[in-house]
Short mmCIF file of C-alpha atoms and ligand atoms in Angstrom, two decimals:
data_model
loop_
_atom_site.label_atom_id
_atom_site.label_comp_id
_atom_site.label_asym_id
_atom_site.label_seq_id
_atom_site.Cartn_x
_atom_site.Cartn_y
_atom_site.Cartn_z
CA GLU A 1 -3.30 98.57 176.05
CA ILE A 2 -0.21 100.79 176.08
CA GLY A 3 2.91 98.66 176.37
CA GLY A 4 1.57 95.83 174.20
CA LYS A 5 2.61 94.95 170.68
CA ILE A 6 0.70 95.37 167.48
CA THR A 7 1.19 93.49 164.22
CA VAL A 8 0.63 95.40 161.00
CA CYS A 9 1.35 93.99 157.54
CA GLY A 10 3.55 91.28 158.99
CA GLY A 11 5.65 93.68 161.09
CA THR A 12 5.46 93.87 164.89
CA PHE A 13 5.44 97.29 166.51
CA GLN A 14 5.52 98.57 170.04
CA ARG A 15 2.30 100.34 170.99
CA ASP A 16 2.59 103.72 172.63
CA ASP A 17 0.41 106.70 173.41
CA TRP A 18 0.27 107.56 169.70
CA THR A 19 -1.27 104.25 168.69
CA ASN A 20 -4.76 104.88 167.33
CA ILE A 21 -5.09 102.32 164.56
CA SER A 22 -8.26 100.28 164.95
CA PRO A 23 -8.94 96.60 164.21
CA LYS A 24 -11.45 97.71 161.58
CA ILE A 25 -8.75 99.68 159.75
CA LEU A 26 -6.34 96.75 160.02
CA SER A 27 -8.88 94.63 158.17
CA TYR A 28 -8.47 96.79 155.03
CA LEU A 29 -4.73 96.20 154.79
CA GLY A 30 -3.83 93.82 152.04
CA ARG A 31 -7.10 94.13 150.15
CA ASN A 32 -5.12 95.99 147.44
CA LEU A 33 -8.21 96.91 145.46
CA HIS A 34 -6.09 98.86 142.98
CA ILE A 35 -4.42 95.70 141.72
CA GLN A 36 -7.37 93.32 141.85
CA PRO A 37 -8.21 92.06 138.36
CA TYR A 38 -11.41 93.66 137.02
CA HIS A 39 -11.79 96.03 139.96
CA PRO A 40 -12.84 99.51 138.79
CA LEU A 41 -9.95 101.09 140.73
CA SER A 42 -7.60 98.75 138.92
CA PHE A 43 -8.99 99.99 135.58
CA ILE A 44 -8.29 103.60 136.63
CA ARG A 45 -4.73 102.63 137.62
CA GLN A 46 -4.19 100.91 134.28
CA ASN A 47 -5.45 103.93 132.39
CA ILE A 48 -3.17 106.33 134.26
CA VAL A 49 -0.19 104.04 133.73
CA SER A 50 -0.84 103.62 130.01
CA PHE A 51 -1.32 107.35 129.64
CA LEU A 52 2.09 108.10 131.19
CA TYR A 53 3.76 105.26 129.30
CA LYS A 54 2.49 106.71 126.04
CA LYS A 55 3.05 110.36 126.81
CA PHE A 56 6.64 110.16 128.08
CA VAL A 57 8.93 108.06 125.96
CA GLY A 58 12.68 107.87 125.51
CA ARG A 59 14.55 108.24 122.27
CA THR A 60 13.78 104.71 121.19
CA GLY A 61 10.10 104.95 122.07
CA ASN A 62 10.47 103.18 125.40
CA PRO A 63 8.33 104.39 128.34
CA ILE A 64 10.45 106.28 130.84
CA PHE A 65 8.09 106.15 133.84
CA SER A 66 8.52 103.31 136.28
CA VAL A 67 5.54 102.21 138.32
CA TYR A 68 5.35 101.08 141.95
CA ASP A 69 1.95 99.73 142.96
CA ASN A 70 3.02 97.35 145.64
CA LEU A 71 4.82 99.42 148.30
CA SER A 72 3.76 98.77 151.88
CA PRO A 73 1.31 101.34 153.31
CA VAL A 74 3.23 101.19 156.59
CA VAL A 75 5.58 104.18 156.50
CA SER A 76 7.60 106.19 158.97
CA VAL A 77 6.75 109.69 160.15
CA GLU A 78 9.96 110.64 158.37
CA GLN A 79 8.64 109.33 155.05
CA ASN A 80 5.10 110.67 155.33
CA PHE A 81 6.02 114.14 156.63
CA ASP A 82 9.68 115.03 157.34
CA SER A 83 11.10 113.93 153.99
CA LEU A 84 8.46 116.16 152.39
CA ILE A 85 9.48 119.10 154.60
CA THR A 86 6.08 119.20 156.27
CA PRO A 87 6.40 121.55 159.27
CA ALA A 88 6.33 119.93 162.70
CA THR A 89 3.12 121.77 163.52
CA HIS A 90 1.31 121.04 160.25
CA PRO A 91 -2.30 119.92 160.91
CA SER A 92 -1.93 116.92 158.59
CA ARG A 93 0.25 115.34 161.30
CA ASP A 94 -2.51 115.42 163.91
CA LYS A 95 -3.44 112.24 165.68
CA SER A 96 -7.01 113.09 164.84
CA ASP A 97 -6.21 112.89 161.11
CA CYS A 98 -3.86 109.91 160.83
CA TYR A 99 -3.74 106.27 161.77
CA TYR A 100 -0.61 106.03 163.87
CA ILE A 101 0.90 102.65 164.67
CA ASN A 102 3.12 104.38 167.20
CA HIS A 103 4.94 107.73 167.38
CA LYS A 104 7.35 106.62 164.64
CA TYR A 105 5.14 104.75 162.17
CA LEU A 106 1.75 105.26 160.59
CA LEU A 107 -0.38 104.13 157.68
CA ARG A 108 0.55 106.47 154.85
CA GLY A 109 -1.77 109.43 154.47
CA HIS A 110 -0.72 109.91 150.85
CA THR A 111 1.34 108.02 148.29
CA THR A 112 3.63 111.06 148.22
CA ALA A 113 5.22 109.41 151.28
CA HIS A 114 7.49 107.42 148.94
CA GLN A 115 8.62 110.34 146.84
CA SER A 116 11.83 111.19 148.60
CA GLU A 117 13.20 107.66 148.87
CA LEU A 118 12.48 106.92 145.21
CA ILE A 119 14.24 110.12 144.19
CA ASN A 120 17.21 109.16 146.33
CA MET A 121 17.28 105.83 144.53
CA GLY A 122 18.07 107.80 141.42
CA LEU A 123 14.65 107.75 139.74
CA ASN A 124 13.55 110.72 137.63
CA ASN A 125 10.14 109.66 136.34
CA PHE A 126 7.95 107.45 138.46
CA LEU A 127 4.43 106.69 139.59
CA VAL A 128 3.36 105.27 142.94
CA VAL A 129 -0.12 103.78 143.27
CA GLY A 130 -1.58 102.51 146.51
CA ASP A 131 -4.04 102.62 149.38
CA VAL A 132 -3.91 105.61 151.73
CA TYR A 133 -5.42 106.11 155.16
CA ARG A 134 -6.95 109.21 156.74
CA ARG A 135 -9.26 109.53 159.71
CA ASP A 136 -12.39 111.08 158.38
CA GLU A 137 -16.13 111.00 158.67
CA ILE A 138 -17.75 108.32 156.55
CA ASP A 139 -20.36 109.22 153.99
CA ALA A 140 -21.07 108.65 150.29
CA SER A 141 -17.89 110.42 149.24
CA HIS A 142 -15.57 109.98 152.25
CA TYR A 143 -14.00 106.82 153.52
CA PRO A 144 -10.97 106.38 155.80
CA VAL A 145 -9.22 104.26 153.19
CA PHE A 146 -8.89 105.34 149.58
CA HIS A 147 -6.40 105.11 146.74
CA GLN A 148 -4.01 107.53 145.12
CA ALA A 149 -1.57 107.67 142.23
CA ASP A 150 1.39 109.99 142.72
CA ALA A 151 3.74 110.92 139.92
CA VAL A 152 7.06 112.69 139.83
CA ARG A 153 8.93 113.97 136.81
CA ILE A 154 12.39 115.47 137.23
CA CYS A 155 14.11 117.21 134.36
CA MET A 156 17.65 118.27 133.79
CA GLN A 157 18.39 121.67 132.35
CA GLU A 158 18.63 120.31 128.77
CA GLU A 159 15.21 118.69 129.02
CA VAL A 160 13.50 121.76 130.41
CA PHE A 161 14.58 123.97 127.54
CA ARG A 162 14.72 121.35 124.80
CA ARG A 163 11.86 122.76 122.76
CA VAL A 164 12.66 126.41 123.37
CA PRO A 165 14.43 128.39 120.61
CA ASN A 166 17.91 129.30 121.88
CA GLY A 167 17.16 127.25 124.98
CA GLU A 168 20.88 126.66 125.60
CA ALA A 169 21.12 130.22 126.86
CA LEU A 170 18.46 129.73 129.55
CA GLN A 171 19.02 128.63 133.13
CA VAL A 172 16.98 126.61 135.64
CA PHE A 173 18.54 128.30 138.64
CA GLU A 174 19.33 131.84 139.65
CA LYS A 175 21.50 133.06 142.50
CA SER A 176 19.73 136.07 143.90
CA GLY A 177 16.13 135.22 143.09
CA MET A 178 13.15 135.64 145.38
CA ARG A 179 10.33 133.37 146.34
CA THR A 180 7.12 134.77 144.92
CA GLU A 181 3.62 133.51 144.27
CA ASP A 182 4.88 132.15 140.94
CA LYS A 183 8.17 130.50 141.78
CA GLN A 184 10.69 129.33 144.35
CA GLN A 185 13.74 131.32 145.35
CA GLU A 186 16.24 129.07 143.55
CA HIS A 187 14.33 128.69 140.28
CA THR A 188 14.15 131.04 137.34
CA LEU A 189 10.68 132.11 136.28
CA GLU A 190 11.18 130.71 132.78
CA ALA A 191 12.10 127.21 134.01
CA THR A 192 9.17 127.23 136.44
CA LYS A 193 6.70 128.33 133.75
CA LEU A 194 7.90 125.67 131.30
CA MET A 195 7.51 122.97 133.94
CA GLU A 196 4.12 124.36 134.94
CA THR A 197 2.97 124.23 131.33
CA GLU A 198 4.09 120.64 130.89
CA LEU A 199 2.50 119.65 134.21
CA LYS A 200 -0.86 121.27 133.52
CA SER A 201 -1.13 120.10 129.92
CA THR A 202 -0.21 116.56 130.97
CA LEU A 203 -2.86 116.55 133.67
CA LEU A 204 -5.55 118.08 131.53
CA CYS A 205 -4.83 115.51 128.82
CA LEU A 206 -4.97 112.75 131.40
CA ALA A 207 -8.28 113.99 132.78
CA GLN A 208 -9.73 114.34 129.27
CA SER A 209 -8.57 110.92 128.22
CA LEU A 210 -10.28 109.37 131.25
CA LEU A 211 -13.33 111.59 131.71
CA GLY A 212 -14.01 112.67 128.16
CA GLN A 213 -12.97 115.52 125.90
CA GLY A 214 -15.95 117.66 126.85
CA LEU A 215 -14.67 118.12 130.37
CA VAL A 216 -15.16 121.53 132.04
CA HIS A 217 -12.22 122.31 134.32
CA ARG A 218 -10.49 124.98 136.40
CA TRP A 219 -7.11 125.30 138.13
CA VAL A 220 -7.24 126.51 141.72
CA ALA A 221 -4.09 127.81 143.40
CA THR A 222 -3.39 126.03 146.68
CA THR A 223 -0.48 125.11 148.95
CA PHE A 224 1.28 121.87 149.82
CA PRO A 225 4.40 121.67 151.98
CA PHE A 226 6.24 119.83 149.19
CA THR A 227 5.39 121.88 146.10
CA HIS A 228 5.41 125.54 145.14
CA PRO A 229 3.59 126.86 143.28
CA SER A 230 0.76 124.37 143.74
CA TRP A 231 -2.64 123.82 142.16
CA GLU A 232 -5.71 121.69 142.33
CA LEU A 233 -7.55 120.55 139.25
CA GLU A 234 -11.31 120.74 139.62
CA VAL A 235 -13.83 119.41 137.14
CA LEU A 236 -17.50 120.17 136.78
CA HIS A 237 -19.57 117.08 137.50
CA LYS A 238 -23.36 117.17 137.89
CA ASP A 239 -23.24 120.95 138.43
CA LYS A 240 -20.65 120.66 141.21
CA TRP A 241 -16.91 121.36 141.18
CA VAL A 242 -15.09 118.17 142.14
CA GLU A 243 -11.44 118.25 143.19
CA LEU A 244 -9.58 115.61 141.21
CA LEU A 245 -5.94 116.09 142.08
CA GLY A 246 -3.23 118.22 143.64
CA CYS A 247 0.01 119.12 141.92
CA GLY A 248 2.88 121.55 141.74
CA ILE A 249 6.55 122.26 141.20
CA MET A 250 8.57 120.18 143.66
CA GLU A 251 10.21 122.08 146.48
CA HIS A 252 13.86 122.33 145.60
CA ALA A 253 14.87 121.36 149.13
CA ILE A 254 13.43 117.87 148.56
CA LEU A 255 15.51 117.31 145.46
CA HIS A 256 18.48 118.99 146.97
CA LYS A 257 18.55 116.79 150.03
CA GLY A 258 19.88 113.98 147.86
CA MET A 259 22.83 116.19 146.98
CA ASP A 260 23.80 116.77 150.58
CA ARG A 261 24.38 113.15 151.22
CA VAL A 262 28.03 112.76 150.43
CA LEU A 263 27.60 109.10 149.78
CA ILE A 264 24.41 108.12 148.12
CA ASP A 265 23.26 104.63 147.52
CA VAL A 266 22.59 103.55 144.04
CA VAL A 267 20.12 100.77 144.02
CA ILE A 268 20.89 97.80 141.95
CA SER A 269 17.90 97.04 139.86
CA ILE A 270 18.93 93.48 139.21
CA ILE A 271 18.50 93.01 142.90
CA LEU A 272 15.27 94.92 143.02
CA ARG A 273 14.00 92.72 140.28
CA GLN A 274 15.23 89.47 141.74
CA VAL A 275 14.28 90.15 145.31
CA LEU A 276 11.29 92.45 145.05
CA GLY A 277 10.02 91.77 141.55
CA VAL A 278 10.24 95.41 140.51
CA PRO A 279 9.71 95.71 136.75
CA TRP A 280 12.85 95.87 134.75
CA ASP A 281 12.95 99.22 133.09
CA LEU A 282 15.17 102.06 132.22
CA MET A 283 14.51 104.30 135.15
CA CYS A 284 15.46 101.70 137.69
CA LEU A 285 18.91 101.86 136.25
CA THR A 286 21.39 104.40 137.32
CA HIS A 287 24.61 104.54 135.41
CA LEU A 288 26.41 102.57 138.07
CA THR A 289 23.95 99.80 137.71
CA THR A 290 24.53 99.74 134.01
CA GLN A 291 28.24 99.70 134.55
CA LEU A 292 27.85 96.85 136.94
CA ILE A 293 25.89 94.86 134.43
CA GLN A 294 28.38 95.62 131.71
CA GLU A 295 31.20 94.42 133.88
CA SER A 296 29.48 91.28 134.97
CA ASN A 297 28.94 90.78 131.26
CA THR A 298 25.87 88.64 131.41
CA GLY A 299 24.98 88.32 127.75
CA PRO A 300 21.79 90.14 126.78
CA LEU A 301 21.85 92.15 130.00
CA ALA A 302 25.23 93.58 129.11
CA LEU A 303 23.90 94.55 125.68
CA TYR A 304 20.97 96.25 127.31
CA ALA A 305 23.31 98.03 129.68
CA ASN A 306 25.33 99.31 126.76
CA ALA A 307 22.22 100.73 125.14
CA LEU A 308 21.27 102.40 128.41
CA THR A 309 24.71 103.85 128.88
CA THR A 310 24.38 105.50 125.50
CA GLU A 311 20.96 106.79 126.53
CA PHE A 312 22.27 108.24 129.78
CA SER A 313 25.39 109.76 128.31
CA ARG A 314 23.23 111.90 126.07
CA TYR A 315 22.35 113.89 129.16
CA ARG A 316 25.70 114.17 130.81
CA PRO A 317 29.09 112.54 130.57
CA MET A 318 29.39 109.44 132.66
CA PRO A 319 32.43 108.93 134.75
CA ARG A 320 33.55 105.39 135.13
CA VAL A 321 33.99 104.36 138.70
CA ASN A 322 36.30 101.62 139.85
CA LEU A 323 34.00 98.98 141.13
CA HIS A 324 34.99 96.84 144.02
CA PRO A 325 35.02 93.16 142.97
CA TYR A 326 32.42 92.51 145.63
CA LEU A 327 30.00 94.69 143.73
CA LYS A 328 30.46 92.71 140.61
CA ALA A 329 28.81 89.64 142.04
CA GLU A 330 25.53 89.77 140.26
CA SER A 331 23.18 88.89 143.04
CA THR A 332 24.65 90.76 145.96
CA VAL A 333 22.48 93.34 147.61
CA ILE A 334 24.49 96.48 147.41
CA ALA A 335 24.46 100.13 148.00
CA VAL A 336 27.14 101.59 145.83
CA THR A 337 28.23 104.91 147.08
CA ASN A 338 28.45 107.79 144.75
CA ASN A 339 27.11 111.25 144.75
CA TYR A 340 26.87 111.67 141.06
CA SER A 341 23.82 109.91 139.72
CA THR A 342 21.36 111.41 142.15
CA GLY A 343 22.89 114.83 142.26
CA ALA A 344 20.00 117.27 142.26
CA GLY A 345 22.05 120.34 141.59
CA ASP A 346 20.73 121.06 138.14
CA ARG A 347 17.28 119.53 138.22
CA ILE A 348 13.73 120.75 138.60
CA GLY A 349 10.67 118.58 139.00
CA TRP A 350 6.90 118.48 139.05
CA ALA A 351 4.63 116.16 140.99
CA PHE A 352 0.97 115.34 141.25
CA GLY A 353 -1.30 113.13 143.31
CA VAL A 354 -4.69 111.99 142.08
CA GLY A 355 -7.48 110.16 143.92
CA LEU A 356 -8.59 107.01 142.13
CA GLU A 357 -12.05 106.79 143.72
CA ARG A 358 -13.06 110.28 142.59
CA MET A 359 -12.13 109.42 139.02
CA ALA A 360 -13.88 106.05 139.13
CA MET A 361 -17.06 107.48 140.63
CA ILE A 362 -17.35 109.97 137.78
CA ILE A 363 -16.35 107.60 135.01
CA TYR A 364 -18.47 104.63 136.05
CA ASP A 365 -21.35 106.52 137.72
CA ILE A 366 -20.62 104.87 141.05
CA PRO A 367 -22.73 106.80 143.59
CA ASP A 368 -21.11 105.74 146.87
CA ILE A 369 -17.42 105.36 147.79
CA ARG A 370 -18.24 102.42 150.05
CA LEU A 371 -19.20 100.33 147.03
CA PHE A 372 -15.53 99.90 146.07
CA TRP A 373 -15.16 97.62 149.08
CA SER A 374 -18.15 95.53 148.14
CA THR A 375 -17.65 91.81 147.72
CA ASP A 376 -21.19 91.48 146.39
CA SER A 377 -21.33 89.92 142.95
CA GLY A 378 -24.02 92.47 142.06
CA PHE A 379 -21.27 95.09 142.16
CA LEU A 380 -18.30 93.05 140.99
CA CYS A 381 -19.98 91.31 138.07
CA GLN A 382 -20.62 94.66 136.41
CA PHE A 383 -16.84 94.97 135.94
CA ASN A 384 -15.94 91.31 135.66
CA ASN A 385 -14.31 90.32 132.37
CA LYS A 386 -14.37 93.93 131.19
CA THR A 387 -11.25 95.92 130.30
CA ALA A 388 -9.93 99.33 131.30
CA ASN A 389 -11.05 100.62 127.89
CA ASP A 390 -14.68 99.52 128.10
CA VAL A 391 -17.43 102.03 128.66
CA ILE A 392 -19.16 100.86 131.83
CA LYS A 393 -22.04 102.54 133.64
CA TYR A 394 -22.80 101.14 137.03
CA LYS A 395 -26.39 100.11 137.71
CA ALA A 396 -27.46 100.27 141.33
CA VAL A 397 -28.14 97.05 143.16
CA SER A 398 -29.40 96.55 146.68
CA MET A 399 -27.06 97.49 149.52
CA TYR A 400 -28.47 94.54 151.51
CA PRO A 401 -26.57 91.27 151.70
CA GLN A 402 -27.35 88.71 149.09
CA CYS A 403 -29.24 85.56 149.91
CA ILE A 404 -28.21 82.56 147.93
CA ASN A 405 -30.54 79.82 146.69
CA ASP A 406 -29.61 77.18 144.19
CA ILE A 407 -31.83 76.08 141.35
CA SER A 408 -30.61 73.69 138.68
CA PHE A 409 -31.88 73.58 135.12
CA TRP A 410 -31.50 70.98 132.48
CA LEU A 411 -31.09 72.42 129.05
CA PRO A 412 -32.10 70.69 125.85
CA GLU A 413 -29.00 69.26 124.24
CA ASP A 414 -29.82 70.32 120.75
CA ARG A 415 -29.87 74.02 121.51
CA LEU A 416 -27.05 76.43 122.29
CA TYR A 417 -27.69 78.04 125.61
CA SER A 418 -27.08 81.76 125.97
CA PRO A 419 -27.11 83.50 129.35
CA ASN A 420 -29.41 86.13 127.83
CA ASP A 421 -32.10 83.50 127.22
CA PHE A 422 -32.04 82.79 130.91
CA TYR A 423 -32.10 86.48 131.92
CA ASP A 424 -35.14 87.00 129.70
CA LEU A 425 -36.86 83.99 131.17
CA VAL A 426 -36.31 85.26 134.73
CA ARG A 427 -37.44 88.76 133.86
CA SER A 428 -40.55 87.62 132.05
CA ILE A 429 -41.62 85.43 134.97
CA ALA A 430 -40.51 87.49 137.98
CA GLY A 431 -40.36 91.03 136.62
CA ASP A 432 -38.44 93.46 138.80
CA ILE A 433 -38.93 91.55 142.04
CA VAL A 434 -35.68 89.80 141.28
CA GLU A 435 -32.92 92.14 142.42
CA GLN A 436 -30.13 90.97 140.10
CA VAL A 437 -29.46 88.34 137.56
CA CYS A 438 -25.86 87.90 136.65
CA PHE A 439 -23.60 85.32 135.22
CA ASP A 440 -20.92 84.02 137.57
CA SER A 441 -18.26 82.23 135.64
N1 LIG B 1 -0.27 114.44 148.49
C1 LIG B 1 -1.24 115.41 148.06
C2 LIG B 1 -2.61 115.01 148.65
O1 LIG B 1 -2.74 113.91 149.13
C3 LIG B 1 -1.35 115.47 146.56
C4 LIG B 1 -0.09 115.99 145.90
C5 LIG B 1 0.87 115.11 145.46
C6 LIG B 1 0.09 117.34 145.69
C7 LIG B 1 2.03 115.58 144.84
C8 LIG B 1 1.22 117.83 145.07
C9 LIG B 1 2.18 116.94 144.64
O2 LIG B 1 -3.56 115.76 148.61
#
């Protein structure tokens, strides 16, 4: 059907000889399991978010990470690969590994696809959670759709060395350095090691807080096009090493790209909030945004902007820019041009990407990755009305479709009815022939 059109997530695309996305795959789009209330993947997302909110706070105790869990899985080849300096011949680009919509667009193969654009928006600490798509065999632990959470943390010189005695004397960058196993050419070894330590201790803490303190783990050196050095975190589960996540020090070229753009757009978070519903938080705000809010002087917002300006100016002096009156209109969609707020010159960052299904399967004892897609109440009711903090152990139910029969009961008025009375009644009459008894509210 080359030459026809294809509609994906509300957008219409021209098919071409790259198109290999199947109707079956299209049917998964929009399920958004990771944000469905009471879904186990949603619990994992919530736990990762709360962990980062708690672990990284600003001076006033406010979380500094911003979270994006609603970005469209339709991305460009540029986003998924080029922006992450993935070589043109890298196997991850193969048609046999990706779901291409056409030669320009595909379903994201990792949530890292959004990294570069979010950095160029001026964000320093953020998390992207979403569904990702990879052509793969299907078995109990592989499925062509799964979910990832990708985090980035970018630090300025002062932050990197903040806790180091005489840190003011240390540098993030060096002129005539070499790329080695341990570091990139531009970075000093000390900056790299400090970032590596923060990265690994953060991830180990995260894994322990989700999987338990007794966790047995190991770091395995690996490679990704967008980080160096890079590692995988593996944990011992039922006598097998399971790969939980990939991580590393961000390739400087990715951060630096922002610098090369003479004019860089600063995204106005008022607009993001009004138009896209992005949560209102510190990291959405670049200093120009805050200036804009101050100038438009909208009561509490202006106060907030003042507080933020103080926060930002701790890190570096903030030039005031003469804003065009057009920009001062509060609800205009704008790209303000300035090369200051996203300048990457003095920054170094770490990043990681973690698979939600792997985590959930270990935590909840879920034996098969296909179960996450189940609409069977036998699966869902085991998580229904629970919270992300509850200890839940999944009990297997039949993989066969349910058959529904209705029976009505009249209960004596003078007695309080408890669902457990009914469960006991069913079990004492029918024994284990009855596959599941659960309470659907
Ligand atoms: N995108 C990588 C993957 O899908 C994970 C990763 C993210 C690794 C960020 C390093 C940094 O396997």
